Amino acid sequence: MTRRTGLGIDTGGTFTKIVIVSEAGAALAETRVPTRPAAGPKAFVERVRRAVRSVERRSGLVPGAVCLAIAGDVDVSSGKLRRSANLTTFEGFPMRSALSGALDRWVHMHNDANMAAWGCYVLELKRRASNMLAVTLGTGVGGGIVLGGKLYVGSTGSAGEVGHMRVLRGGEACTCGARGCLEAYAGTYGLLRLARKVLDERPADLARLRSWIATDGAKAIAEAAAAGEKPAREIFRRMGEWLGVGLSGLVYVLNPDAIVLAGGLSQAAPWFMPSVRRILAAETYRGPFGHVRVLVSRRPDIGVLGAGLYSLEGASAD
Amino acid sequence: MTRRTGLGIDTGGTFTKIVIVSEAGAALAETRVPTRPAAGPKAFVERVRRAVRSVERRSGLVPGAVCLAIAGDVDVSSGKLRRSANLTTFEGFPMRSALSGALDRWVHMHNDANMAAWGCYVLELKRRASNMLAVTLGTGVGGGIVLGGKLYVGSTGSAGEVGHMRVLRGGEACTCGARGCLEAYAGTYGLLRLARKVLDERPADLARLRSWIATDGAKAIAEAAAAGEKPAREIFRRMGEWLGVGLSGLVYVLNPDAIVLAGGLSQAAPWFMPSVRRILAAETYRGPFGHVRVLVSRRPDIGVLGAGLYSLEGASAD
């Protein structure tokens, strides 16, 4: 077993995915455990330790390094979670050193959207871009940045939080407490709000729309759009416009080679991408806008794969 | 004369400044010539060549390299101006190679806001920041980015065009053809529009305000604010809020150590900075917002000084 492998751990509010990846980004072995933030960070580390041992025994692969992707604002220098909507009990805990001790190897720790960006950079772009960003469309909107072929995390590890750029000062309320953030108009959360608006405007479609925006709303709206339902198409059209406005700001600032959209809602790309592209095509600065490619990643596990791949980058990558 | 010196050239729509700088950023000799874009790029190159020879003869200093900072979208790979509002006749001309031939040395060529950013990085921050951006408040709003101590120009040389990030989708018209750009609310152009709004709201102040927003409006409004005139303070307060909204988006994306405000309108910082700071202080992500410093550069020649300093960075910097 001389094959080089990486170990990715992707921790969200509900589940923690664990994957052993090849250098090409193939998932060689995987498992998942509940995150259970209420049980505290020490119990979490122990649960992850056991799961890693188990997947290593099962596969016969023991990766040399680990990367933890976690949903929240990561202090990369201290290896602690600074702030997280779903993992408040983990905030301030020395997670990286605890995991490193438990797994007895080097651990990288990054925001999950940053690791999704790394996954997109390696797997979707095959590293054939110098400057790129990924925008993750989940419940909210996140992002990660790769510049000059290296992960860019900013001065405190928080770069790429693109969901909180304002696209409409004083607009819809965002979960962060501010108004008019991109996240208030894109991502599942924003999509459902747009759906409610369309519902208010079209009383005739009320019953159908109500059923969409009940549980599992975004998926149902995507299915309705796929079935040709006009109000569902309209909802995605609007979301795409808002997303396009956000992406245009990012192109002005970063002038990247590529933007990759990832996250669960990127599956609905056929319904929102036309308006994203229309907004970007209307920008007058042809240098950056003529150059940038916008792609969609369809890999649901891009975050944990990206983490596994990032663990292969070596200790100097952070 | 073994002292190392750099030669900076800063070309705007009306004037071209030429400065020989020391490694510490002191202006050792300077001159300026009219840009005269209507006479075409070849006449411009010849005019600059003569002015450089003259300032070199006069000072006895012959810098080994040159950096041209120019107002427009620069194609860094080809050394051409791709697009410029005020220098349309220079668009597509091989400016860098023409200047390099005329001056018989290596020429760097960058957007002027990028060079202002480099000047701010070296002179205002003393290189004691890893990641920074400068936002230039002139007629419009520009910007430049330094990451990891190196100029970041993006994939086509256009990064840092922060003035065209949308802060209010569908808002005021911008010179770029879009609506709701930061530039439509900050910079001299945006300030004068805000002044007209305040005027509409306060008929009693009409005569006084009208006189401000006549010729040289921004300077007059700043003087009125300095004299304690409430409507003038109100105009800057509003501009500061819009600028704060734009800067907050940049902090979310880039998570920098510092932002330096430069350009002519930065002189009015006492009147708009309180609202900039108030907006940034209200952001809930304390990691990046607690970390970033916002400074104001008071050097009117930061762009040409930055260009001169950048010429000292060597050919590998581009």
PDB file of C-alpha atoms in Angstrom, chain A residues 3-9 18-23 48 52-53 55-56 61-69 96 99-110 115 304-318:
ATOM      1  CA  ARG A   3      -0.545   4.669  -2.784  1.00  0.00           C
ATOM      2  CA  ARG A   4      -0.797   8.249  -1.469  1.00  0.00           C
ATOM      3  CA  THR A   5      -4.213   8.989  -0.042  1.00  0.00           C
ATOM      4  CA  GLY A   6      -5.848  11.884   1.744  1.00  0.00           C
ATOM      5  CA  LEU A   7      -8.460  11.968   4.481  1.00  0.00           C
ATOM      6  CA  GLY A   8     -11.269  14.477   4.269  1.00  0.00           C
ATOM      7  CA  ILE A   9     -13.754  15.199   7.030  1.00  0.00           C
ATOM      8  CA  ILE A  18     -15.439  11.044   6.247  1.00  0.00           C
ATOM      9  CA  VAL A  19     -13.752  10.077   2.979  1.00  0.00           C
ATOM     10  CA  ILE A  20     -10.420   8.585   1.989  1.00  0.00           C
ATOM     11  CA  VAL A  21      -9.506   9.984  -1.433  1.00  0.00           C
ATOM     12  CA  SER A  22      -6.925   9.132  -4.051  1.00  0.00           C
ATOM     13  CA  GLU A  23      -4.690  11.838  -5.507  1.00  0.00           C
ATOM     14  CA  VAL A  48     -14.696  10.918  14.522  1.00  0.00           C
ATOM     15  CA  VAL A  52     -11.715   7.051  10.982  1.00  0.00           C
ATOM     16  CA  ARG A  53     -10.131   3.971  12.564  1.00  0.00           C
ATOM     17  CA  VAL A  55     -12.866   3.163   7.711  1.00  0.00           C
ATOM     18  CA  GLU A  56      -9.087   2.735   7.698  1.00  0.00           C
ATOM     19  CA  LEU A  61      -5.666   2.690   3.735  1.00  0.00           C
ATOM     20  CA  VAL A  62      -4.074   5.016   6.276  1.00  0.00           C
ATOM     21  CA  PRO A  63      -3.779   8.550   4.855  1.00  0.00           C
ATOM     22  CA  GLY A  64      -0.825  10.565   6.107  1.00  0.00           C
ATOM     23  CA  ALA A  65      -2.722  13.767   6.780  1.00  0.00           C
ATOM     24  CA  VAL A  66      -6.243  14.975   7.417  1.00  0.00           C
ATOM     25  CA  CYS A  67      -8.271  18.001   6.486  1.00  0.00           C
ATOM     26  CA  LEU A  68     -11.350  19.000   8.432  1.00  0.00           C
ATOM     27  CA  ALA A  69     -13.860  21.126   6.522  1.00  0.00           C
ATOM     28  CA  ARG A  96      -7.513  21.120  15.144  1.00  0.00           C
ATOM     29  CA  LEU A  99      -8.241  16.016  16.206  1.00  0.00           C
ATOM     30  CA  SER A 100      -4.546  15.957  15.456  1.00  0.00           C
ATOM     31  CA  GLY A 101      -3.907  14.280  18.820  1.00  0.00           C
ATOM     32  CA  ALA A 102      -6.758  11.810  18.422  1.00  0.00           C
ATOM     33  CA  LEU A 103      -5.777  10.829  14.866  1.00  0.00           C
ATOM     34  CA  ASP A 104      -2.043  11.140  15.492  1.00  0.00           C
ATOM     35  CA  ARG A 105      -1.251  13.102  12.344  1.00  0.00           C
ATOM     36  CA  TRP A 106      -1.255  16.565  10.791  1.00  0.00           C
ATOM     37  CA  VAL A 107      -4.696  18.138  10.538  1.00  0.00           C
ATOM     38  CA  HIS A 108      -5.642  21.074   8.312  1.00  0.00           C
ATOM     39  CA  MET A 109      -8.846  22.875   9.275  1.00  0.00           C
ATOM     40  CA  HIS A 110     -10.781  25.150   6.971  1.00  0.00           C
ATOM     41  CA  MET A 115     -12.732  23.123   0.802  1.00  0.00           C
ATOM     42  CA  VAL A 304     -15.425  16.392   1.576  1.00  0.00           C
ATOM     43  CA  LEU A 305     -13.526  15.416  -1.584  1.00  0.00           C
ATOM     44  CA  GLY A 306     -11.915  18.851  -1.593  1.00  0.00           C
ATOM     45  CA  ALA A 307     -10.908  18.403   2.043  1.00  0.00           C
ATOM     46  CA  GLY A 308      -9.396  15.002   1.280  1.00  0.00           C
ATOM     47  CA  LEU A 309      -7.476  16.461  -1.657  1.00  0.00           C
ATOM     48  CA  TYR A 310      -6.342  19.421   0.405  1.00  0.00           C
ATOM     49  CA  SER A 311      -4.868  17.119   3.038  1.00  0.00           C
ATOM     50  CA  LEU A 312      -2.488  15.963   0.288  1.00  0.00           C
ATOM     51  CA  GLU A 313      -1.165  19.482  -0.206  1.00  0.00           C
ATOM     52  CA  GLY A 314       1.187  19.165   2.744  1.00  0.00           C
ATOM     53  CA  ALA A 315       1.661  21.144   5.929  1.00  0.00           C
ATOM     54  CA  SER A 316       3.035  24.176   4.096  1.00  0.00           C
ATOM     55  CA  ALA A 317      -0.256  24.777   2.269  1.00  0.00           C
ATOM     56  CA  ASP A 318      -1.894  26.541   5.229  1.00  0.00           C
TER      57      ASP A 318
END
